[in-house]
CSV table of C-alpha atoms in Angstrom, one decimal:
chain,number,residue,atom,x,y,z
X,199,MET,CA,-0.3,1.9,13.2
X,200,ILE,CA,1.5,1.4,9.9
X,201,LYS,CA,-0.8,2.0,6.9
X,202,ALA,CA,-0.4,0.1,3.6
X,203,THR,CA,-2.5,-0.5,0.4
X,204,PRO,CA,-2.4,-3.6,-1.8
X,205,LYS,CA,-0.3,-3.2,-5.0
X,206,PRO,CA,-2.2,-3.5,-8.3
X,207,LEU,CA,-2.8,-7.3,-9.1
X,208,GLU,CA,-1.3,-6.8,-12.6
X,209,GLU,CA,2.0,-5.7,-10.9
X,210,ILE,CA,2.2,-8.7,-8.6
X,211,ILE,CA,1.4,-11.1,-11.5
X,212,ASN,CA,4.1,-9.5,-13.5
X,213,TYR,CA,6.7,-10.2,-10.6
X,214,VAL,CA,5.7,-13.9,-10.2
X,215,LYS,CA,4.5,-15.0,-13.6
X,216,ASP,CA,7.6,-17.0,-14.3
X,217,PHE,CA,7.6,-18.9,-10.9
X,218,ASN,CA,5.6,-22.0,-10.1
X,219,LYS,CA,5.6,-22.3,-6.3
X,220,ILE,CA,4.4,-19.2,-4.6
X,221,LEU,CA,4.0,-18.5,-0.9
X,222,VAL,CA,1.8,-15.5,0.0
X,223,ALA,CA,2.8,-14.4,3.4
X,224,GLY,CA,0.5,-12.1,5.4
X,225,CYS,CA,1.0,-10.4,8.8
X,226,ASP,CA,-1.5,-10.3,11.6
X,227,GLY,CA,-0.3,-6.9,12.8
X,228,CYS,CA,-0.9,-3.4,11.3
X,229,VAL,CA,-1.6,-4.5,7.7
X,230,THR,CA,-4.5,-6.6,9.0
X,231,VAL,CA,-6.1,-3.6,10.6
X,232,CYS,CA,-5.8,-1.6,7.4
X,233,GLU,CA,-7.0,-4.5,5.3
X,234,ALA,CA,-4.0,-4.7,3.0
X,235,GLY,CA,-2.1,-7.7,4.3
X,236,GLY,CA,-4.0,-9.9,6.7
X,237,MET,CA,-5.4,-13.5,6.1
X,238,LYS,CA,-8.4,-12.4,4.1
X,239,GLU,CA,-6.1,-10.3,1.8
X,240,ALA,CA,-3.7,-13.3,1.6
X,241,LYS,CA,-6.5,-15.6,0.6
X,242,VAL,CA,-7.8,-13.2,-2.1
X,243,LEU,CA,-4.4,-12.7,-3.6
X,244,GLY,CA,-3.7,-16.5,-3.4
X,245,SER,CA,-7.0,-17.2,-5.2
X,246,ALA,CA,-6.3,-14.6,-7.8
X,247,LEU,CA,-3.0,-16.1,-8.6
X,248,ARG,CA,-4.3,-19.6,-8.9
X,249,LEU,CA,-7.0,-18.2,-11.3
X,250,TYR,CA,-4.2,-16.5,-13.3
X,251,TYR,CA,-1.9,-19.6,-13.5
X,252,THR,CA,-4.8,-22.0,-14.2
X,253,GLN,CA,-6.1,-19.9,-17.2
X,254,ALA,CA,-2.5,-19.4,-18.4
X,255,GLY,CA,-2.1,-23.2,-18.4
X,256,LYS,CA,0.9,-23.1,-16.0
X,257,ASP,CA,1.6,-25.6,-13.3
X,258,HIS,CA,1.5,-24.0,-10.0
X,259,GLU,CA,1.2,-24.3,-6.3
X,260,VAL,CA,0.1,-21.2,-4.3
X,261,VAL,CA,0.0,-21.3,-0.6
X,262,GLU,CA,-1.2,-18.6,1.8
X,263,THR,CA,-0.5,-18.0,5.4
X,264,THR,CA,-0.1,-15.3,8.0
X,265,ILE,CA,2.1,-15.0,11.0
X,266,THR,CA,1.7,-12.8,14.2
X,267,ARG,CA,4.3,-10.3,13.0
X,268,GLN,CA,6.8,-10.2,10.2
X,269,CYS,CA,8.9,-7.7,12.1
X,270,ASP,CA,9.9,-10.4,14.6
X,271,LYS,CA,12.4,-13.2,13.8
X,272,GLU,CA,10.7,-15.5,16.3
X,273,TYR,CA,7.5,-15.4,14.2
X,274,LEU,CA,9.3,-15.4,10.9
X,275,ALA,CA,11.0,-18.6,12.0
X,276,GLU,CA,7.6,-20.3,11.7
X,277,LEU,CA,7.6,-19.7,8.0
X,278,LYS,CA,10.8,-21.8,7.5
X,279,ASP,CA,9.3,-24.9,5.8
X,280,MET,CA,6.9,-23.0,3.8
X,281,VAL,CA,9.5,-20.5,2.4
X,282,GLU,CA,11.9,-23.4,1.6
X,283,ASN,CA,9.2,-25.1,-0.4
X,284,ALA,CA,8.5,-22.0,-2.5
X,285,ASP,CA,10.2,-20.6,-5.6
X,286,ALA,CA,9.2,-17.1,-4.6
X,287,VAL,CA,7.5,-15.4,-1.7
X,288,ILE,CA,5.0,-12.5,-1.9
X,289,SER,CA,5.0,-10.7,1.4
X,290,ILE,CA,2.0,-8.4,2.1
X,291,ALA,CA,3.4,-7.1,5.4
X,292,CYS,CA,4.6,-3.6,5.6
X,293,GLY,CA,8.0,-2.6,4.2
X,294,CYS,CA,9.6,-3.6,7.6
X,295,GLY,CA,8.1,-7.1,7.4
X,296,ILE,CA,9.1,-7.6,3.8
X,297,GLN,CA,12.7,-6.7,4.5
X,298,TYR,CA,13.0,-8.7,7.6
X,299,LEU,CA,11.6,-11.8,5.8
X,300,THR,CA,14.2,-11.2,3.1
X,301,GLU,CA,16.9,-11.0,5.7
X,302,MET,CA,15.9,-14.2,7.3
X,303,TYR,CA,15.6,-16.1,4.2
X,304,ASN,CA,18.0,-14.3,1.9
X,305,ASP,CA,18.5,-17.1,-0.7
X,306,LYS,CA,14.8,-16.8,-1.6
X,307,ILE,CA,13.2,-14.2,-3.9
X,308,VAL,CA,10.8,-12.0,-1.9
X,309,PHE,CA,8.4,-9.6,-3.6
X,310,PRO,CA,6.3,-6.8,-2.0
X,311,GLY,CA,2.5,-7.3,-2.4
X,312,VAL,CA,1.6,-3.9,-0.8
X,313,ASP,CA,2.8,-0.3,-0.9
X,314,THR,CA,3.6,0.9,2.7
X,315,HIS,CA,2.6,4.5,3.2
X,316,PHE,CA,2.7,6.0,6.8
X,317,MET,CA,2.0,5.8,10.4
X,318,GLY,CA,-1.6,6.8,10.8
X,319,ILE,CA,-5.0,6.4,12.4
X,320,ASN,CA,-8.3,4.9,11.2
X,321,ALA,CA,-10.4,8.0,10.6
X,322,ASP,CA,-13.3,6.0,9.3
X,323,ARG,CA,-13.9,2.6,7.5
X,324,GLY,CA,-11.4,2.8,4.6
X,325,ILE,CA,-10.0,6.2,5.6
X,326,PHE,CA,-6.5,6.3,7.0
X,327,GLU,CA,-4.8,9.6,8.0
X,328,GLU,CA,-1.2,10.3,8.7
X,329,ARG,CA,-0.5,11.5,12.3
X,330,CYS,CA,3.2,10.8,13.1
X,331,ALA,CA,6.3,11.2,11.0
X,332,GLY,CA,8.6,9.4,13.5
X,333,CYS,CA,10.9,12.4,13.8
X,334,GLY,CA,12.4,11.0,17.0
X,335,GLN,CA,12.0,14.0,19.1
X,336,CYS,CA,8.3,14.5,19.9
X,337,VAL,CA,7.1,18.2,20.1
X,338,LEU,CA,3.4,17.5,20.8
X,339,ALA,CA,3.7,18.9,24.4
X,340,SER,CA,4.1,22.4,23.1
X,341,THR,CA,1.8,22.2,20.0
X,342,GLY,CA,-1.4,21.3,21.7
X,343,GLY,CA,-1.1,17.6,20.9
X,344,ILE,CA,-1.1,18.3,17.1
X,345,CYS,CA,2.0,17.4,15.2
X,346,PRO,CA,3.5,20.1,13.0
X,347,ILE,CA,5.9,17.6,11.4
X,348,ALA,CA,3.3,15.2,10.2
X,349,ARG,CA,0.4,17.6,9.7
X,350,CYS,CA,2.1,20.7,8.2
X,351,SER,CA,3.0,20.1,4.5
X,352,LYS,CA,6.2,22.0,5.1
X,353,ARG,CA,7.1,20.4,8.4
X,354,MET,CA,7.3,24.0,9.8
X,355,LEU,CA,8.1,24.6,13.5
X,356,ASN,CA,7.0,28.1,13.5
X,357,GLY,CA,3.7,28.2,11.4
X,358,PRO,CA,1.5,28.8,9.8
X,359,CYS,CA,3.0,29.9,6.5
X,360,GLY,CA,1.4,32.2,3.9
X,361,GLY,CA,-0.3,29.3,2.1
X,362,SER,CA,-2.7,28.8,5.0
X,363,GLU,CA,-6.2,30.0,4.0
X,364,ALA,CA,-9.5,29.6,5.9
X,365,GLY,CA,-7.9,26.7,7.9
X,366,LYS,CA,-6.8,24.8,4.8
X,367,CYS,CA,-3.4,24.2,3.4
X,368,GLU,CA,-2.5,25.4,0.0
X,369,ILE,CA,-1.8,21.9,-1.3
X,370,SER,CA,-5.5,21.0,-1.2
X,371,LYS,CA,-8.8,22.3,0.1
X,372,ASP,CA,-9.2,18.9,1.7
X,373,THR,CA,-6.1,19.2,3.9
X,374,PRO,CA,-6.4,21.1,7.1
X,375,CYS,CA,-3.6,23.5,7.8
X,376,GLY,CA,-1.7,21.7,10.7
X,377,TRP,CA,-0.7,25.2,12.3
X,378,HIS,CA,-4.3,26.4,12.1
X,379,LEU,CA,-5.3,23.2,14.0
X,380,ILE,CA,-2.6,23.9,16.5
X,381,TYR,CA,-3.7,27.5,16.9
X,382,GLU,CA,-7.3,26.6,17.6
X,383,ARG,CA,-6.3,23.9,20.1
X,384,LEU,CA,-3.9,26.2,22.0
X,385,GLU,CA,-6.7,28.8,22.1
X,386,LYS,CA,-9.1,26.3,23.6
X,387,LEU,CA,-6.4,25.3,26.2
X,388,GLY,CA,-5.7,29.0,27.0
X,389,GLN,CA,-2.1,28.5,25.9
X,390,VAL,CA,-1.9,30.9,22.9
X,391,ASP,CA,1.2,32.6,24.6
X,392,SER,CA,3.2,29.5,23.8
X,393,PHE,CA,2.2,30.0,20.1
X,394,THR,CA,3.8,33.4,20.0
X,395,LYS,CA,7.2,32.2,21.2
X,396,PRO,CA,9.5,31.2,18.4
X,397,VAL,CA,10.7,27.7,18.6
X,398,ASP,CA,14.4,27.0,18.2
X,399,PRO,CA,15.6,24.9,15.1
X,400,LYS,CA,15.0,21.2,15.6
X,401,ASN,CA,17.8,18.6,15.7
X,402,TRP,CA,16.8,16.6,12.6
X,403,ARG,CA,19.5,14.0,13.3
X,404,THR,CA,16.9,12.0,15.2
X,405,SER,CA,14.8,12.0,12.1
X,406,ARG,CA,15.7,10.6,8.7
X,407,ASP,CA,18.3,13.3,8.1
X,408,GLY,CA,20.7,11.3,10.4
X,409,GLY,CA,20.5,8.2,8.0
X,410,PRO,CA,19.0,4.8,9.0
X,411,ARG,CA,18.1,4.8,12.7
X,412,VAL,CA,18.8,2.1,15.4
X,413,ILE,CA,17.4,2.3,18.9
X,414,ILE,CA,19.4,0.4,21.6
X,415,ARG,CA,17.5,0.2,24.9
X,416,GLU,CA,20.1,-1.2,27.3
X,417,ASP,CA,17.4,-1.6,29.9
X,418,LEU,CA,15.6,-4.1,27.7
X,419,ARG,CA,18.7,-6.0,26.4
X,420,LYS,CA,19.5,-9.5,27.8
X,421,ALA,CA,21.6,-9.2,30.9
X,422,GLU,CA,25.2,-10.3,30.4
X,423,PRO,CA,26.9,-12.3,33.2
X,424,GLN,CA,29.1,-10.0,35.3
X,425,HIS,CA,32.9,-10.7,35.5
X,426,GLY,CA,33.8,-12.6,38.6
X,427,SER,CA,30.4,-14.1,39.0
X,428,ALA,CA,29.9,-17.8,39.6
X,429,HIS,CA,29.1,-18.4,35.9
X,430,SER,CA,32.1,-16.4,34.5
P,196,MET,CA,-46.3,-18.6,-10.4
P,197,ARG,CA,-44.6,-21.6,-11.9
P,198,LEU,CA,-42.0,-19.5,-13.6
P,199,GLN,CA,-39.3,-21.2,-15.7
P,200,TYR,CA,-35.6,-20.5,-15.3
P,201,PRO,CA,-32.4,-22.4,-16.4
P,202,THR,CA,-32.1,-25.6,-14.1
P,203,HIS,CA,-28.3,-25.5,-14.0
P,204,ILE,CA,-28.0,-22.3,-11.9
P,205,HIS,CA,-26.8,-23.5,-8.6
P,206,ILE,CA,-28.2,-21.4,-5.7
P,207,ILE,CA,-26.2,-20.7,-2.5
P,208,LYS,CA,-28.4,-19.1,0.2
P,209,VAL,CA,-26.9,-16.7,2.6
P,210,PRO,CA,-28.8,-14.6,5.3
P,211,CYS,CA,-27.7,-11.4,3.6
P,212,THR,CA,-25.5,-10.6,0.6
P,213,GLY,CA,-23.2,-8.8,3.0
P,214,ARG,CA,-22.0,-12.2,4.1
P,215,VAL,CA,-20.6,-12.8,0.5
P,216,ASP,CA,-16.9,-12.2,0.8
P,217,LEU,CA,-14.7,-11.4,-2.3
P,218,PHE,CA,-12.9,-14.7,-1.5
P,219,HIS,CA,-16.1,-16.6,-1.9
P,220,LEU,CA,-16.7,-15.3,-5.4
P,221,LEU,CA,-13.1,-16.1,-6.5
P,222,GLN,CA,-13.3,-19.5,-4.9
P,223,ALA,CA,-16.4,-20.3,-7.0
P,224,PHE,CA,-14.3,-19.6,-10.2
P,225,GLU,CA,-11.4,-21.6,-8.9
P,226,GLN,CA,-13.9,-24.5,-8.6
P,227,GLY,CA,-14.9,-24.1,-12.2
P,228,ALA,CA,-18.0,-22.0,-12.2
P,229,ASP,CA,-18.7,-20.3,-15.6
P,230,GLY,CA,-20.3,-17.3,-14.0
P,231,VAL,CA,-21.5,-16.1,-10.6
P,232,PHE,CA,-24.2,-13.5,-9.8
P,233,VAL,CA,-25.1,-12.1,-6.4
P,234,ALA,CA,-28.8,-11.4,-5.9
P,235,GLY,CA,-29.3,-8.9,-3.1
P,236,CYS,CA,-32.3,-7.0,-1.7
P,237,LEU,CA,-33.2,-3.6,-3.4
P,238,GLU,CA,-30.7,-0.8,-2.5
P,239,GLY,CA,-32.1,1.0,0.6
P,240,ASP,CA,-34.1,-2.1,1.7
P,241,CYS,CA,-31.3,-4.1,3.4
P,242,HIS,CA,-32.5,-5.7,6.6
P,243,TYR,CA,-28.9,-5.4,7.9
P,244,MET,CA,-28.5,-1.7,6.8
P,245,HIS,CA,-25.7,-1.9,4.2
P,246,GLY,CA,-25.2,-5.6,3.4
P,247,ASN,CA,-26.2,-5.3,-0.2
P,248,LEU,CA,-24.1,-2.2,-0.8
P,249,PHE,CA,-21.0,-4.0,0.6
P,250,ALA,CA,-21.8,-6.9,-1.8
P,251,ARG,CA,-21.9,-4.5,-4.7
P,252,LYS,CA,-18.4,-3.2,-3.9
P,253,ARG,CA,-17.1,-6.8,-3.6
P,254,VAL,CA,-18.6,-7.7,-6.9
P,255,GLU,CA,-16.9,-4.7,-8.4
P,256,ARG,CA,-13.6,-5.8,-7.0
P,257,ALA,CA,-14.2,-9.3,-8.2
P,258,LYS,CA,-14.7,-8.0,-11.7
P,259,ASP,CA,-11.2,-6.2,-11.5
P,260,ILE,CA,-9.6,-9.3,-10.4
P,261,LEU,CA,-11.2,-11.6,-12.9
P,262,ALA,CA,-10.1,-9.0,-15.6
P,263,ALA,CA,-6.5,-9.0,-14.4
P,264,THR,CA,-6.3,-12.8,-14.2
P,265,GLY,CA,-7.7,-13.4,-17.7
P,266,VAL,CA,-11.0,-14.9,-16.5
P,267,GLY,CA,-13.1,-12.0,-17.7
P,268,ARG,CA,-15.0,-9.3,-15.8
P,269,ASP,CA,-18.4,-10.0,-17.2
P,270,ARG,CA,-18.6,-13.4,-15.6
P,271,VAL,CA,-19.6,-11.9,-12.2
P,272,GLU,CA,-22.5,-9.5,-11.7
P,273,MET,CA,-24.6,-8.0,-9.0
P,274,TYR,CA,-28.4,-7.8,-9.1
P,275,ASN,CA,-30.9,-6.2,-6.8
P,276,LEU,CA,-34.4,-7.4,-6.4
P,277,SER,CA,-36.9,-8.0,-3.5
P,278,ALA,CA,-38.4,-11.4,-2.4
P,279,GLY,CA,-41.7,-10.6,-4.0
P,280,GLN,CA,-40.2,-10.2,-7.5
P,281,GLY,CA,-40.4,-13.7,-8.6
P,282,THR,CA,-40.9,-12.8,-12.2
P,283,ARG,CA,-37.7,-10.6,-12.1
P,284,TRP,CA,-35.8,-13.4,-10.6
P,285,ALA,CA,-36.6,-15.7,-13.4
P,286,GLU,CA,-35.7,-13.0,-15.9
P,287,ILE,CA,-32.3,-12.3,-14.3
P,288,CYS,CA,-31.6,-16.0,-14.3
P,289,ARG,CA,-32.4,-16.3,-18.0
P,290,GLU,CA,-30.5,-13.0,-18.8
P,291,PHE,CA,-27.4,-14.1,-16.9
P,292,ASP,CA,-27.5,-17.6,-18.4
P,293,GLU,CA,-27.7,-16.1,-21.8
P,294,ARG,CA,-24.7,-13.8,-21.1
P,295,ILE,CA,-22.5,-16.7,-19.9
P,296,LYS,CA,-23.5,-18.9,-22.7
P,297,ASN,CA,-22.4,-16.2,-25.1
P,298,LEU,CA,-19.0,-15.9,-23.2
P,299,GLY,CA,-18.6,-19.7,-23.3
P,300,PRO,CA,-17.0,-21.9,-20.7
P,301,SER,CA,-14.7,-20.4,-18.1
P,302,PRO,CA,-11.0,-20.7,-19.0
P,303,ILE,CA,-10.5,-22.2,-15.6
P,304,ARG,CA,-13.1,-25.0,-16.2
P,305,LEU,CA,-11.5,-25.6,-19.6
P,306,ALA,CA,-8.1,-25.8,-18.0
P,307,HIS,CA,-9.4,-28.3,-15.4
P,308,ASP,CA,-11.1,-30.4,-18.1
P,309,LYS,CA,-7.9,-30.4,-20.1
P,310,LYS,CA,-5.9,-31.6,-17.1
P,311,ALA,CA,-8.4,-34.3,-16.3
P,312,ALA,CA,-8.4,-35.7,-19.9
């Protein structure tokens, strides 16, 4: 899931200090799981803002809510009245949710309340690790289920590089070398021969190199009436 | 023991300090509390394993939030003592009461009073 962390409170206060009616909009999706933008975090941020405005002697109205997902306009539509009633909105959804909320209500000022980082897993309570870089062309089948794009600092397809030492990456002693992990896994699977074959250059157009990406799944799109049918 | 401690300390009982959420601490200040302390079991003695350790972390976060919002980080504190330490309880109450008296009324309560006047 998408991993985010709350922005420093001072930064958020600085965004909204000149507004009076604030809506704190959380999301029940990914940011609830990583405890950055769910109902609990919305209530804490709302409470903190009320404390700030009260001690500063400013009139204010801070409302907190969450919706099922901020990356779906059907759910965003539920916020209509609350957004209209607010001077500014703080969205504590991921970057996708914040932007979609802005698109839906583009006459309203929307501020981000979190920093969105990556797609990752919950390694332990409070520890989130990146696992997928969303390159658009999965290579896990040939790398023992360990991604060289997300887990190699250089995104190498034919690793490891000379910076790999005792299973660790040169960037930090705490970062495992992705290619070392791949080798160990292939060895376990008896597939080391696939490690020795060079991999062709990857088509990075499916990654960010091709610009902003759009997926159109015709099989999922609404069916259009056929010409000549009874309804045409 | 008939120990004396300030009578204006309002006690909210919870089964374990692990039940105390960050939001509860902030809400107390929103409602005008001048100070809040959380009294948990001794560290390593939690009946629910880690409840008092979670509470300490939440108190630390509450301190940061109270500092950033201008309420003041010293208005919230975490203490650890066992159910058998009545004398220490009374001492903590007096000590915290003294600290809050030195800090004066919470700016939130002053703002509420000003609005009501």
